[in-house]
Each structure stands twice: as structure tokens, then as C-alpha cells.
Amino acid sequence: MTIVGSADFGLIFAVGISALYNATMTAMLWRKELEVWPLPRIFPVRLKDVVLSKVLVPSFLNTAVVSGYVIFLVFYQRQFLYLSFIPVCLSLYFFVSVVGLFLSKWEEAGQLANPAKVFSTPVVLLVQLLALGVVAALGYVLSLGAHLLFALALISVVVGSIGGFAAIFKRFVARVEKFET
């Protein structure tokens, strides 16, 4: 569907859907970590490293998939500006992953009947709106042909995503440390 239709719509659709998958995968990895939770505290690993690994793995995997699609678009349509969506995707995936972790359900181990149901419907919609809104806005600015405005929007999205990631990541680690005690 993304290859046959408009490239702009396909990129927005691919990033929006993969952002939700990214947040879900991150939350599911964290959910599995909680099932064996006292055990990781025995190993000489910091809590930040444990949480960061749950964010990095899905984010890099989804960025690789979207990067492949972007490279296909660059060769197919000769639009080299699409390459700028790769750092946006990576920073957006980091941000959406940590938002997903922060908003995921916190039942005790074994209480959640469906392990894939780590989000409520409003959280799913929030993650979708965040990802689709950011990428749609960048796609719209790109379609205007204003390259300076696009560069400014691109930089602000990357900086904002990384800043939001850092702030929410610290809050999530503090929440987990409080949860442990």
C-alpha cells in the first residue's frame, strides 16, 4: 500500500504505524522484564542500562526497516530530501518508546491476560497522533518546497524528540526505582 500510492503518504503511513509497533514492542519487552524482575537486580547492570536496552533494540530495528523504505524512495523518485526522515524516525522512535514505557500498564506479573495488551485505547491513540502528526507536518512542509522551513522543522523535531526522550526517560527510571522499594 505504501509503495503503490503517493510516496509522501506512504512514508507518513509507514512511520506512523511502525511508531505504534515500536512503542508496543518496547512495552512488551519491559513487561517480560517485570516477570523476572528481582533477577536482573542481582547482575552488575544499572537500571538505566536495562531500560535503555528495551528502547534501543526496537527503535534501531524499526529505523532499519523505514530506512530501507526511504532508500527505495530515494532511488525510485530521486528525492534526496527523504533521507532526512531517517534521523527524524530514529529520534521519534526513541521518544515514542519511552512515552509507551511511561504510559504502559503496571499490573503485577501474571495479572495481564494478554501480554500484547500493554496499552489502553487512549494511549494507542496518543502514540498514533504523536507519530503521525509529526511526520505529517514534516511531509506537508516538504511538499511546500520551502527547504529552509523544512530544515528548521526537521531540526526542531529531532531536538524536541531527543529532549523529550531524556526528560521522560529520567522520570521513568525514577518511577521504576520507586516501584522497586
Coordinates of C-alpha atoms in Angstrom, one line a residue:
M1 CA 0.0 0.0 0.0
T2 CA 2.8 2.4 0.7
I3 CA 4.7 1.7 -2.5
V4 CA 1.7 1.9 -4.9
G5 CA 0.3 5.1 -3.5
S6 CA 1.9 8.5 -3.0
A7 CA 5.4 8.4 -1.6
D8 CA 4.6 11.2 0.9
F9 CA 1.6 9.3 2.2
G10 CA 3.4 6.0 2.2
L11 CA 6.2 7.4 4.3
I12 CA 3.8 9.0 6.7
F13 CA 1.8 5.8 6.9
A14 CA 4.9 3.6 7.4
V15 CA 6.4 5.8 10.1
G16 CA 3.1 6.2 11.9
I17 CA 2.3 2.5 12.0
S18 CA 5.9 1.5 12.8
A19 CA 5.9 4.0 15.7
L20 CA 3.0 2.3 17.3
Y21 CA 4.7 -1.1 16.8
N22 CA 7.9 0.3 18.2
A23 CA 6.2 1.6 21.4
T24 CA 4.3 -1.7 21.7
M25 CA 7.5 -3.8 21.3
T26 CA 9.3 -1.7 23.9
A27 CA 6.4 -2.0 26.4
M28 CA 6.2 -5.8 25.8
L29 CA 9.9 -6.2 26.4
W30 CA 9.6 -4.2 29.6
R31 CA 6.6 -6.4 30.5
K32 CA 8.7 -9.5 30.1
E33 CA 11.4 -7.9 32.2
L34 CA 9.0 -7.3 35.0
E35 CA 8.0 -11.0 35.1
V36 CA 11.6 -11.9 36.2
W37 CA 12.3 -8.6 37.9
P38 CA 14.2 -9.4 41.0
L39 CA 16.7 -11.4 39.0
P40 CA 18.2 -8.5 36.9
R41 CA 19.0 -6.5 40.0
I42 CA 21.4 -9.3 41.0
F43 CA 23.6 -8.7 38.0
P44 CA 26.0 -5.8 37.8
V45 CA 23.9 -3.8 35.4
R46 CA 22.4 -0.3 36.2
L47 CA 18.7 0.2 35.9
K48 CA 19.2 2.8 33.2
D49 CA 21.0 0.3 31.1
V50 CA 18.3 -2.3 31.4
V51 CA 15.6 0.2 30.5
L52 CA 17.7 1.7 27.7
S53 CA 18.2 -1.7 26.1
K54 CA 14.4 -2.1 25.9
V55 CA 14.2 1.2 24.0
L56 CA 17.2 0.9 21.7
V57 CA 16.5 -2.6 20.2
P58 CA 13.1 -1.9 18.8
S59 CA 14.0 1.7 17.8
F60 CA 17.0 0.6 15.7
L61 CA 15.1 -2.3 14.2
N62 CA 12.2 -0.1 13.1
T63 CA 14.6 2.6 11.9
A64 CA 16.4 0.0 9.7
V65 CA 13.1 -1.1 8.1
V66 CA 12.0 2.5 7.5
S67 CA 15.5 3.4 6.3
G68 CA 15.2 0.6 3.7
Y69 CA 11.9 2.1 2.5
V70 CA 13.4 5.6 2.4
I71 CA 16.3 4.4 0.4
F72 CA 13.9 2.7 -2.0
L73 CA 12.1 6.1 -2.4
V74 CA 15.3 8.0 -3.0
F75 CA 16.3 5.7 -5.8
Y76 CA 12.7 5.4 -7.2
Q77 CA 11.7 9.0 -7.1
R78 CA 15.1 10.8 -6.9
Q79 CA 14.0 12.8 -3.9
F80 CA 17.2 13.0 -1.7
L81 CA 15.4 15.0 0.9
Y82 CA 13.6 11.9 2.0
L83 CA 16.9 10.8 3.6
S84 CA 16.4 13.5 6.2
F85 CA 13.5 11.4 7.5
I86 CA 15.9 8.8 8.8
P87 CA 17.2 10.8 11.8
V88 CA 13.6 12.0 12.4
C89 CA 12.4 8.4 12.6
L90 CA 15.2 7.4 15.0
S91 CA 14.6 10.3 17.3
L92 CA 10.8 9.9 17.1
Y93 CA 11.1 6.2 17.8
F94 CA 13.2 6.9 20.9
F95 CA 10.6 9.4 22.1
V96 CA 7.6 7.2 21.3
S97 CA 9.2 4.2 23.0
V98 CA 9.8 6.0 26.3
V99 CA 6.3 7.5 26.2
G100 CA 5.0 4.0 25.6
L101 CA 7.0 2.7 28.6
F102 CA 5.8 5.5 30.8
L103 CA 2.2 5.0 29.9
S104 CA 2.1 1.2 29.8
K105 CA 0.1 -0.8 32.2
W106 CA 1.7 -1.7 35.6
E107 CA -0.1 -4.8 36.8
E108 CA 1.7 -7.4 38.8
A109 CA 3.4 -10.2 36.9
G110 CA 1.0 -12.7 35.6
Q111 CA -2.0 -10.3 36.1
L112 CA -2.2 -9.2 32.4
A113 CA -4.2 -11.7 30.5
N114 CA -2.9 -10.7 27.1
P115 CA 0.8 -9.7 27.2
A116 CA 0.4 -7.8 23.9
K117 CA -2.3 -5.6 25.5
V118 CA 0.1 -3.3 27.3
F119 CA -1.7 -0.1 26.3
S120 CA -5.1 1.1 26.8
T121 CA -7.0 2.5 23.8
P122 CA -6.3 6.2 24.7
V123 CA -2.6 5.5 24.9
V124 CA -2.7 3.8 21.5
L125 CA -4.4 6.9 20.0
L126 CA -2.0 9.2 21.7
V127 CA 1.1 7.4 20.3
Q128 CA -0.5 7.3 16.9
L129 CA -1.3 11.0 17.0
L130 CA 2.2 11.9 18.1
A131 CA 3.9 10.0 15.4
L132 CA 1.5 10.7 12.6
G133 CA 1.2 14.3 13.5
V134 CA 5.0 14.9 13.5
V135 CA 5.6 13.1 10.3
A136 CA 2.6 14.5 8.5
A137 CA 3.7 18.1 9.5
L138 CA 7.2 17.4 8.1
G139 CA 5.7 15.9 4.9
Y140 CA 3.5 19.0 4.5
V141 CA 6.4 21.4 4.9
L142 CA 8.4 19.3 2.5
S143 CA 5.6 19.4 -0.1
L144 CA 5.6 23.2 0.2
G145 CA 9.1 23.3 -1.3
A146 CA 10.4 25.6 1.4
H147 CA 13.7 23.9 2.1
L148 CA 14.8 26.4 4.8
L149 CA 11.5 25.9 6.7
F150 CA 11.8 22.2 6.2
A151 CA 15.3 22.2 7.7
L152 CA 14.2 24.2 10.7
A153 CA 11.2 21.9 11.2
L154 CA 13.5 18.9 10.9
I155 CA 16.0 20.2 13.4
S156 CA 13.2 21.2 15.9
V157 CA 11.6 17.7 15.6
V158 CA 14.9 15.9 16.3
V159 CA 15.9 18.2 19.1
G160 CA 12.5 18.1 20.6
S161 CA 12.2 14.3 20.4
I162 CA 15.6 13.8 22.0
G163 CA 14.9 16.4 24.7
G164 CA 11.5 14.7 25.4
F165 CA 13.1 11.3 25.4
A166 CA 15.7 12.4 28.0
A167 CA 13.1 14.0 30.3
I168 CA 10.6 11.1 30.2
F169 CA 13.4 8.6 30.5
K170 CA 14.6 10.1 33.7
R171 CA 11.1 10.2 35.1
F172 CA 10.5 6.5 34.0
V173 CA 13.7 5.4 35.7
A174 CA 12.7 7.3 38.9
R175 CA 9.3 5.6 38.7
V176 CA 10.8 2.2 38.4
E177 CA 13.2 2.8 41.3
K178 CA 10.2 3.9 43.4
F179 CA 8.3 0.8 42.2
E180 CA 11.1 -1.4 43.5
T181 CA 11.0 -0.2 47.0

